[in-house]
PDB file of C-alpha atoms in Angstrom:
ATOM      1  CA  UNK A   1     -54.359 -25.646-141.958  1.00 55.00           C
ATOM      2  CA  UNK A   2     -57.945 -25.219-143.148  1.00 69.00           C
ATOM      3  CA  UNK A   3     -59.519 -28.580-144.004  1.00 72.00           C
ATOM      4  CA  UNK A   4     -61.690 -27.096-146.755  1.00 77.00           C
ATOM      5  CA  UNK A   5     -58.667 -25.544-148.448  1.00 81.00           C
ATOM      6  CA  UNK A   6     -56.798 -28.846-148.259  1.00 77.00           C
ATOM      7  CA  UNK A   7     -59.805 -30.714-149.656  1.00 77.00           C
ATOM      8  CA  UNK A   8     -60.110 -28.196-152.499  1.00 81.00           C
ATOM      9  CA  UNK A   9     -56.394 -28.431-153.220  1.00 83.00           C
ATOM     10  CA  UNK A  10     -56.437 -32.211-153.385  1.00 82.00           C
ATOM     11  CA  UNK A  11     -59.578 -32.105-155.516  1.00 83.00           C
ATOM     12  CA  UNK A  12     -57.574 -30.109-158.054  1.00 86.00           C
ATOM     13  CA  UNK A  13     -54.735 -32.625-157.705  1.00 86.00           C
ATOM     14  CA  UNK A  14     -57.245 -35.403-158.409  1.00 84.00           C
ATOM     15  CA  UNK A  15     -58.329 -33.670-161.598  1.00 85.00           C
ATOM     16  CA  UNK A  16     -54.683 -33.321-162.654  1.00 89.00           C
ATOM     17  CA  UNK A  17     -54.097 -37.012-161.930  1.00 85.00           C
ATOM     18  CA  UNK A  18     -57.002 -37.954-164.200  1.00 83.00           C
ATOM     19  CA  UNK A  19     -55.744 -35.674-166.972  1.00 85.00           C
ATOM     20  CA  UNK A  20     -52.167 -36.978-166.736  1.00 87.00           C
ATOM     21  CA  UNK A  21     -53.196 -40.640-166.591  1.00 82.00           C
ATOM     22  CA  UNK A  22     -55.472 -40.240-169.595  1.00 82.00           C
ATOM     23  CA  UNK A  23     -52.543 -38.787-171.536  1.00 83.00           C
ATOM     24  CA  UNK A  24     -49.766 -41.208-170.599  1.00 84.00           C
ATOM     25  CA  UNK A  25     -51.426 -44.571-169.950  1.00 78.00           C
ATOM     26  CA  UNK A  26     -51.819 -47.205-172.672  1.00 83.00           C
ATOM     27  CA  UNK A  27     -55.375 -47.411-173.960  1.00 76.00           C
ATOM     28  CA  UNK A  28     -56.096 -50.738-172.265  1.00 75.00           C
ATOM     29  CA  UNK A  29     -54.966 -49.581-168.834  1.00 75.00           C
ATOM     30  CA  UNK A  30     -56.652 -46.208-169.266  1.00 77.00           C
ATOM     31  CA  UNK A  31     -59.886 -48.079-169.978  1.00 76.00           C
ATOM     32  CA  UNK A  32     -59.577 -49.919-166.670  1.00 74.00           C
ATOM     33  CA  UNK A  33     -58.519 -46.966-164.513  1.00 78.00           C
ATOM     34  CA  UNK A  34     -60.468 -44.140-166.142  1.00 77.00           C
ATOM     35  CA  UNK A  35     -63.057 -45.738-168.460  1.00 72.00           C
ATOM     36  CA  UNK A  36     -61.344 -43.790-171.221  1.00 73.00           C
ATOM     37  CA  UNK A  37     -63.414 -43.999-174.384  1.00 69.00           C
ATOM     38  CA  UNK A  38     -66.542 -45.004-172.482  1.00 66.00           C
ATOM     39  CA  UNK A  39     -69.939 -43.484-173.271  1.00 67.00           C
ATOM     40  CA  UNK A  40     -69.881 -41.166-170.256  1.00 69.00           C
ATOM     41  CA  UNK A  41     -66.191 -40.155-170.277  1.00 72.00           C
ATOM     42  CA  UNK A  42     -64.926 -37.871-168.724  1.00 76.00           C
ATOM     43  CA  UNK A  43     -67.895 -38.127-166.324  1.00 78.00           C
ATOM     44  CA  UNK A  44     -67.162 -41.743-165.461  1.00 79.00           C
ATOM     45  CA  UNK A  45     -67.457 -43.446-162.098  1.00 82.00           C
ATOM     46  CA  UNK A  46     -63.715 -44.139-162.150  1.00 84.00           C
ATOM     47  CA  UNK A  47     -62.889 -40.448-162.490  1.00 86.00           C
ATOM     48  CA  UNK A  48     -65.229 -39.607-159.618  1.00 88.00           C
ATOM     49  CA  UNK A  49     -63.480 -42.211-157.482  1.00 89.00           C
ATOM     50  CA  UNK A  50     -60.108 -40.663-158.308  1.00 90.00           C
ATOM     51  CA  UNK A  51     -61.358 -37.291-157.065  1.00 90.00           C
ATOM     52  CA  UNK A  52     -62.711 -38.738-153.819  1.00 91.00           C
ATOM     53  CA  UNK A  53     -59.531 -40.776-153.364  1.00 92.00           C
ATOM     54  CA  UNK A  54     -57.509 -37.564-153.638  1.00 91.00           C
ATOM     55  CA  UNK A  55     -59.659 -35.905-150.964  1.00 90.00           C
ATOM     56  CA  UNK A  56     -59.004 -38.905-148.720  1.00 91.00           C
ATOM     57  CA  UNK A  57     -55.265 -38.486-149.233  1.00 91.00           C
ATOM     58  CA  UNK A  58     -55.627 -34.824-148.269  1.00 89.00           C
ATOM     59  CA  UNK A  59     -57.365 -35.792-145.016  1.00 90.00           C
ATOM     60  CA  UNK A  60     -54.567 -38.213-144.189  1.00 92.00           C
ATOM     61  CA  UNK A  61     -51.978 -35.548-144.955  1.00 91.00           C
ATOM     62  CA  UNK A  62     -53.661 -33.269-142.427  1.00 89.00           C
ATOM     63  CA  UNK A  63     -53.594 -36.007-139.794  1.00 90.00           C
ATOM     64  CA  UNK A  64     -49.938 -36.761-140.535  1.00 92.00           C
ATOM     65  CA  UNK A  65     -49.013 -33.090-140.276  1.00 90.00           C
ATOM     66  CA  UNK A  66     -50.868 -32.778-136.956  1.00 89.00           C
ATOM     67  CA  UNK A  67     -49.059 -35.847-135.620  1.00 92.00           C
ATOM     68  CA  UNK A  68     -45.692 -34.447-136.708  1.00 92.00           C
ATOM     69  CA  UNK A  69     -46.369 -31.163-134.887  1.00 91.00           C
ATOM     70  CA  UNK A  70     -47.440 -32.962-131.702  1.00 91.00           C
ATOM     71  CA  UNK A  71     -44.361 -35.190-131.815  1.00 92.00           C
ATOM     72  CA  UNK A  72     -42.045 -32.155-131.951  1.00 91.00           C
ATOM     73  CA  UNK A  73     -43.553 -30.951-128.660  1.00 90.00           C
ATOM     74  CA  UNK A  74     -41.879 -33.884-126.900  1.00 89.00           C
ATOM     75  CA  UNK A  75     -38.449 -32.413-127.682  1.00 90.00           C
ATOM     76  CA  UNK A  76     -39.061 -29.003-126.090  1.00 88.00           C
ATOM     77  CA  UNK A  77     -38.026 -30.239-122.629  1.00 89.00           C
ATOM     78  CA  UNK A  78     -40.860 -28.559-120.773  1.00 89.00           C
ATOM     79  CA  UNK A  79     -40.196 -30.710-117.691  1.00 89.00           C
ATOM     80  CA  UNK A  80     -37.060 -31.771-115.788  1.00 88.00           C
ATOM     81  CA  UNK A  81     -35.812 -35.080-117.174  1.00 85.00           C
ATOM     82  CA  UNK A  82     -32.979 -35.923-114.783  1.00 85.00           C
ATOM     83  CA  UNK A  83     -33.212 -38.641-112.144  1.00 82.00           C
ATOM     84  CA  UNK A  84     -33.124 -36.482-109.028  1.00 82.00           C
ATOM     85  CA  UNK A  85     -35.410 -33.456-109.383  1.00 83.00           C
ATOM     86  CA  UNK A  86     -38.456 -33.311-107.122  1.00 86.00           C
ATOM     87  CA  UNK A  87     -41.195 -30.818-107.932  1.00 84.00           C
ATOM     88  CA  UNK A  88     -42.586 -28.947-104.996  1.00 85.00           C
ATOM     89  CA  UNK A  89     -45.638 -26.754-105.292  1.00 83.00           C
ATOM     90  CA  UNK A  90     -43.588 -23.554-105.364  1.00 86.00           C
ATOM     91  CA  UNK A  91     -41.635 -24.706-108.452  1.00 86.00           C
ATOM     92  CA  UNK A  92     -44.688 -25.363-110.585  1.00 88.00           C
ATOM     93  CA  UNK A  93     -45.603 -21.754-111.544  1.00 89.00           C
ATOM     94  CA  UNK A  94     -42.284 -21.380-113.395  1.00 90.00           C
ATOM     95  CA  UNK A  95     -43.000 -24.539-115.419  1.00 89.00           C
ATOM     96  CA  UNK A  96     -46.557 -23.388-116.078  1.00 90.00           C
ATOM     97  CA  UNK A  97     -45.275 -20.038-117.370  1.00 90.00           C
ATOM     98  CA  UNK A  98     -42.662 -21.711-119.569  1.00 89.00           C
ATOM     99  CA  UNK A  99     -45.291 -23.955-121.130  1.00 89.00           C
ATOM    100  CA  UNK A 100     -47.766 -21.089-121.555  1.00 88.00           C
ATOM    101  CA  UNK A 101     -45.196 -19.054-123.494  1.00 87.00           C
ATOM    102  CA  UNK A 102     -44.684 -21.870-126.005  1.00 82.00           C
ATOM    103  CA  UNK A 103     -46.090 -21.337-129.474  1.00 79.00           C
ATOM    104  CA  UNK A 104     -49.799 -22.306-129.700  1.00 79.00           C
ATOM    105  CA  UNK A 105     -49.597 -24.049-126.343  1.00 76.00           C
ATOM    106  CA  UNK A 106     -53.384 -23.902-125.934  1.00 80.00           C
ATOM    107  CA  UNK A 107     -53.919 -25.893-129.144  1.00 84.00           C
ATOM    108  CA  UNK A 108     -51.387 -28.670-128.621  1.00 88.00           C
ATOM    109  CA  UNK A 109     -51.839 -31.698-126.464  1.00 91.00           C
ATOM    110  CA  UNK A 110     -48.637 -31.914-124.416  1.00 92.00           C
ATOM    111  CA  UNK A 111     -48.534 -28.258-123.262  1.00 92.00           C
ATOM    112  CA  UNK A 112     -52.249 -28.355-122.453  1.00 93.00           C
ATOM    113  CA  UNK A 113     -51.807 -31.593-120.525  1.00 93.00           C
ATOM    114  CA  UNK A 114     -48.931 -30.209-118.462  1.00 92.00           C
ATOM    115  CA  UNK A 115     -50.862 -27.051-117.610  1.00 93.00           C
ATOM    116  CA  UNK A 116     -53.947 -29.054-116.678  1.00 92.00           C
ATOM    117  CA  UNK A 117     -52.001 -31.312-114.310  1.00 92.00           C
ATOM    118  CA  UNK A 118     -50.225 -28.369-112.676  1.00 92.00           C
ATOM    119  CA  UNK A 119     -53.486 -26.473-112.213  1.00 92.00           C
ATOM    120  CA  UNK A 120     -55.155 -29.425-110.517  1.00 92.00           C
ATOM    121  CA  UNK A 121     -52.206 -30.035-108.200  1.00 90.00           C
ATOM    122  CA  UNK A 122     -51.959 -26.356-107.310  1.00 89.00           C
ATOM    123  CA  UNK A 123     -55.652 -26.288-106.477  1.00 89.00           C
ATOM    124  CA  UNK A 124     -56.038 -29.596-104.640  1.00 88.00           C
ATOM    125  CA  UNK A 125     -52.472 -30.378-103.469  1.00 86.00           C
ATOM    126  CA  UNK A 126     -53.259 -33.985-104.397  1.00 87.00           C
ATOM    127  CA  UNK A 127     -50.987 -36.238-106.449  1.00 88.00           C
ATOM    128  CA  UNK A 128     -53.909 -38.644-106.862  1.00 91.00           C
ATOM    129  CA  UNK A 129     -56.014 -35.933-108.506  1.00 92.00           C
ATOM    130  CA  UNK A 130     -53.130 -34.990-110.787  1.00 91.00           C
ATOM    131  CA  UNK A 131     -52.787 -38.626-111.847  1.00 92.00           C
ATOM    132  CA  UNK A 132     -56.550 -38.894-112.429  1.00 93.00           C
ATOM    133  CA  UNK A 133     -56.456 -35.792-114.637  1.00 93.00           C
ATOM    134  CA  UNK A 134     -53.608 -37.329-116.643  1.00 93.00           C
ATOM    135  CA  UNK A 135     -55.560 -40.531-117.244  1.00 94.00           C
ATOM    136  CA  UNK A 136     -58.834 -38.809-118.124  1.00 94.00           C
ATOM    137  CA  UNK A 137     -57.079 -36.353-120.462  1.00 93.00           C
ATOM    138  CA  UNK A 138     -55.433 -39.188-122.381  1.00 94.00           C
ATOM    139  CA  UNK A 139     -58.739 -41.034-122.614  1.00 94.00           C
ATOM    140  CA  UNK A 140     -60.556 -37.954-123.932  1.00 94.00           C
ATOM    141  CA  UNK A 141     -57.754 -37.267-126.388  1.00 93.00           C
ATOM    142  CA  UNK A 142     -58.030 -40.780-127.787  1.00 93.00           C
ATOM    143  CA  UNK A 143     -61.782 -40.306-128.195  1.00 92.00           C
ATOM    144  CA  UNK A 144     -61.209 -37.016-130.034  1.00 91.00           C
ATOM    145  CA  UNK A 145     -58.681 -38.764-132.249  1.00 91.00           C
ATOM    146  CA  UNK A 146     -61.183 -41.479-133.101  1.00 91.00           C
ATOM    147  CA  UNK A 147     -63.787 -38.868-134.064  1.00 90.00           C
ATOM    148  CA  UNK A 148     -61.297 -36.973-136.221  1.00 88.00           C
ATOM    149  CA  UNK A 149     -61.114 -39.964-138.574  1.00 90.00           C
ATOM    150  CA  UNK A 150     -64.833 -39.910-139.369  1.00 89.00           C
ATOM    151  CA  UNK A 151     -64.321 -38.184-142.736  1.00 87.00           C
ATOM    152  CA  UNK A 152     -61.627 -40.547-143.966  1.00 89.00           C
ATOM    153  CA  UNK A 153     -63.748 -43.536-142.872  1.00 90.00           C
ATOM    154  CA  UNK A 154     -66.626 -42.140-144.903  1.00 91.00           C
ATOM    155  CA  UNK A 155     -64.322 -41.781-147.910  1.00 90.00           C
ATOM    156  CA  UNK A 156     -63.216 -45.390-147.491  1.00 90.00           C
ATOM    157  CA  UNK A 157     -66.872 -46.428-147.455  1.00 92.00           C
ATOM    158  CA  UNK A 158     -68.058 -44.315-150.369  1.00 92.00           C
ATOM    159  CA  UNK A 159     -65.319 -45.401-152.801  1.00 92.00           C
ATOM    160  CA  UNK A 160     -66.254 -49.133-152.762  1.00 91.00           C
ATOM    161  CA  UNK A 161     -69.926 -48.120-152.860  1.00 91.00           C
ATOM    162  CA  UNK A 162     -69.321 -46.137-156.039  1.00 88.00           C
ATOM    163  CA  UNK A 163     -67.381 -49.076-157.419  1.00 86.00           C
ATOM    164  CA  UNK A 164     -70.296 -51.443-156.865  1.00 86.00           C
ATOM    165  CA  UNK A 165     -72.722 -48.904-158.333  1.00 85.00           C
ATOM    166  CA  UNK A 166     -70.530 -48.581-161.413  1.00 81.00           C
ATOM    167  CA  UNK A 167     -70.443 -52.355-161.782  1.00 81.00           C
ATOM    168  CA  UNK A 168     -74.222 -52.700-161.480  1.00 83.00           C
ATOM    169  CA  UNK A 169     -74.796 -49.904-163.997  1.00 77.00           C
ATOM    170  CA  UNK A 170     -72.213 -51.436-166.350  1.00 75.00           C
ATOM    171  CA  UNK A 171     -73.874 -54.858-166.164  1.00 78.00           C
ATOM    172  CA  UNK A 172     -77.268 -53.292-166.821  1.00 74.00           C
ATOM    173  CA  UNK A 173     -75.936 -51.451-169.878  1.00 71.00           C
ATOM    174  CA  UNK A 174     -74.239 -54.600-171.160  1.00 69.00           C
ATOM    175  CA  UNK A 175     -77.446 -56.615-170.832  1.00 70.00           C
ATOM    176  CA  UNK A 176     -79.406 -53.820-172.482  1.00 72.00           C
ATOM    177  CA  UNK A 177     -76.891 -53.906-175.341  1.00 63.00           C
ATOM    178  CA  UNK A 178     -77.322 -57.664-175.705  1.00 64.00           C
ATOM    179  CA  UNK A 179     -81.115 -57.360-175.717  1.00 64.00           C
ATOM    180  CA  UNK A 180     -81.353 -54.868-178.562  1.00 63.00           C
ATOM    181  CA  UNK A 181     -83.495 -56.051-181.501  1.00 67.00           C
ATOM    182  CA  UNK A 182     -81.502 -58.152-183.954  1.00 61.00           C
ATOM    183  CA  UNK A 183     -78.471 -58.279-181.669  1.00 59.00           C
ATOM    184  CA  UNK A 184     -78.852 -62.026-181.121  1.00 61.00           C
ATOM    185  CA  UNK A 185     -77.889 -62.610-184.756  1.00 63.00           C
ATOM    186  CA  UNK A 186     -74.622 -60.700-184.385  1.00 62.00           C
ATOM    187  CA  UNK A 187     -71.693 -63.167-184.564  1.00 64.00           C
ATOM    188  CA  UNK A 188     -69.626 -60.813-182.394  1.00 63.00           C
ATOM    189  CA  UNK A 189     -72.257 -60.628-179.664  1.00 59.00           C
ATOM    190  CA  UNK A 190     -70.445 -62.867-177.195  1.00 63.00           C
ATOM    191  CA  UNK A 191     -67.108 -61.080-177.502  1.00 65.00           C
ATOM    192  CA  UNK A 192     -68.725 -57.612-177.324  1.00 64.00           C
ATOM    193  CA  UNK A 193     -70.821 -58.598-174.316  1.00 66.00           C
ATOM    194  CA  UNK A 194     -67.798 -60.095-172.536  1.00 70.00           C
ATOM    195  CA  UNK A 195     -65.811 -56.916-173.147  1.00 67.00           C
ATOM    196  CA  UNK A 196     -68.608 -54.719-171.777  1.00 67.00           C
ATOM    197  CA  UNK A 197     -68.975 -56.919-168.685  1.00 70.00           C
ATOM    198  CA  UNK A 198     -65.219 -56.772-168.100  1.00 69.00           C
ATOM    199  CA  UNK A 199     -65.372 -52.964-168.217  1.00 68.00           C
ATOM    200  CA  UNK A 200     -68.286 -53.052-165.773  1.00 72.00           C
ATOM    201  CA  UNK A 201     -66.204 -54.918-163.190  1.00 79.00           C
ATOM    202  CA  UNK A 202     -63.276 -52.515-163.535  1.00 80.00           C
ATOM    203  CA  UNK A 203     -64.946 -49.974-161.241  1.00 85.00           C
ATOM    204  CA  UNK A 204     -65.160 -52.464-158.381  1.00 87.00           C
ATOM    205  CA  UNK A 205     -61.556 -53.564-158.921  1.00 87.00           C
ATOM    206  CA  UNK A 206     -60.289 -49.980-158.882  1.00 88.00           C
ATOM    207  CA  UNK A 207     -62.460 -49.102-155.864  1.00 90.00           C
ATOM    208  CA  UNK A 208     -61.112 -52.010-153.807  1.00 91.00           C
ATOM    209  CA  UNK A 209     -57.520 -51.076-154.634  1.00 91.00           C
ATOM    210  CA  UNK A 210     -58.110 -47.439-153.651  1.00 91.00           C
ATOM    211  CA  UNK A 211     -59.853 -48.425-150.430  1.00 92.00           C
ATOM    212  CA  UNK A 212     -57.028 -50.825-149.535  1.00 93.00           C
ATOM    213  CA  UNK A 213     -54.441 -48.054-150.013  1.00 93.00           C
ATOM    214  CA  UNK A 214     -56.420 -45.612-147.859  1.00 93.00           C
ATOM    215  CA  UNK A 215     -56.960 -48.205-145.115  1.00 94.00           C
ATOM    216  CA  UNK A 216     -53.230 -48.953-144.995  1.00 95.00           C
ATOM    217  CA  UNK A 217     -52.288 -45.268-144.838  1.00 94.00           C
ATOM    218  CA  UNK A 218     -54.986 -44.548-142.251  1.00 94.00           C
ATOM    219  CA  UNK A 219     -53.722 -47.294-139.937  1.00 94.00           C
ATOM    220  CA  UNK A 220     -50.154 -46.031-140.284  1.00 94.00           C
ATOM    221  CA  UNK A 221     -51.078 -42.425-139.467  1.00 94.00           C
ATOM    222  CA  UNK A 222     -53.528 -43.359-136.706  1.00 93.00           C
ATOM    223  CA  UNK A 223     -50.971 -45.640-135.057  1.00 94.00           C
ATOM    224  CA  UNK A 224     -48.505 -42.776-135.217  1.00 94.00           C
ATOM    225  CA  UNK A 225     -50.953 -40.392-133.527  1.00 94.00           C
ATOM    226  CA  UNK A 226     -51.924 -42.910-130.847  1.00 94.00           C
ATOM    227  CA  UNK A 227     -48.260 -43.583-130.151  1.00 94.00           C
ATOM    228  CA  UNK A 228     -47.589 -39.869-129.680  1.00 94.00           C
ATOM    229  CA  UNK A 229     -50.475 -39.574-127.206  1.00 94.00           C
ATOM    230  CA  UNK A 230     -49.052 -42.510-125.261  1.00 94.00           C
ATOM    231  CA  UNK A 231     -45.576 -40.953-125.275  1.00 94.00           C
ATOM    232  CA  UNK A 232     -47.013 -37.663-123.989  1.00 94.00           C
ATOM    233  CA  UNK A 233     -48.722 -39.562-121.192  1.00 93.00           C
ATOM    234  CA  UNK A 234     -45.516 -41.372-120.214  1.00 94.00           C
ATOM    235  CA  UNK A 235     -43.581 -38.103-120.400  1.00 93.00           C
ATOM    236  CA  UNK A 236     -45.942 -36.357-117.995  1.00 92.00           C
ATOM    237  CA  UNK A 237     -46.157 -39.372-115.703  1.00 92.00           C
ATOM    238  CA  UNK A 238     -42.391 -39.818-115.435  1.00 91.00           C
ATOM    239  CA  UNK A 239     -41.342 -36.171-115.340  1.00 91.00           C
ATOM    240  CA  UNK A 240     -44.265 -34.445-113.648  1.00 90.00           C
ATOM    241  CA  UNK A 241     -46.772 -36.589-111.765  1.00 90.00           C
ATOM    242  CA  UNK A 242     -44.213 -38.960-110.250  1.00 89.00           C
ATOM    243  CA  UNK A 243     -42.030 -36.011-109.204  1.00 88.00           C
ATOM    244  CA  UNK A 244     -44.735 -34.053-107.423  1.00 85.00           C
ATOM    245  CA  UNK A 245     -44.077 -33.608-103.735  1.00 77.00           C
ATOM    246  CA  UNK A 246     -47.047 -33.031-101.503  1.00 68.00           C
ATOM    247  CA  UNK A 247     -45.874 -30.881 -98.611  1.00 59.00           C
ATOM    248  CA  UNK A 248     -47.353 -31.788 -95.227  1.00 53.00           C
ATOM    249  CA  UNK A 249     -49.397 -28.996 -93.564  1.00 52.00           C
TER     250      UNK A 249
END
């Protein structure tokens, strides 16, 4: 699934969320979540955060979908799973062919890992080399996984940053309002200033809530992906590497 298409789709979803919330929320809550009625609405910091939050959800959906696809590979029974089979060198080409014929085997981790281990053993006739390839492949996969979360980590950084910017700008506008000529004589100055300051802090509150949700979802999805990589490693270790039989010359 193309990441740009997903991002564009969730950007549209973010716009729809803003439109729906502005229509159904009570005015007080809409003021907090959207800055509805503010001087810059609909171009408020809150609305921008909703759009970026939606893009972050799209990124996590992609990661979840990728994890789900990789998990299904574990149920294809590429390798013998009984307690007695020993894999000699002559039996490996049939397994390699079976894995190669699987759908998108070159793109998915478990089929690629099996083929890599078989290729090394066929070339070197060394169980130690096959085990080393297993370990290094898992390590590299975990590094790739860590890099794949760079975009969502940026989203989780930029949302609180926008929240703080919105708060600073809101405080500046509130103080500018209070400093207008003749404003000090206004009996409603304190209540108006307090209301404007409260609105200014809403952006930070909303940003922290959004970031907390994204962090929770990211840890859930990342733990799921890391668990699948570990399961693939155990699967290959138990059903391939530990079954390899090195024939004596």
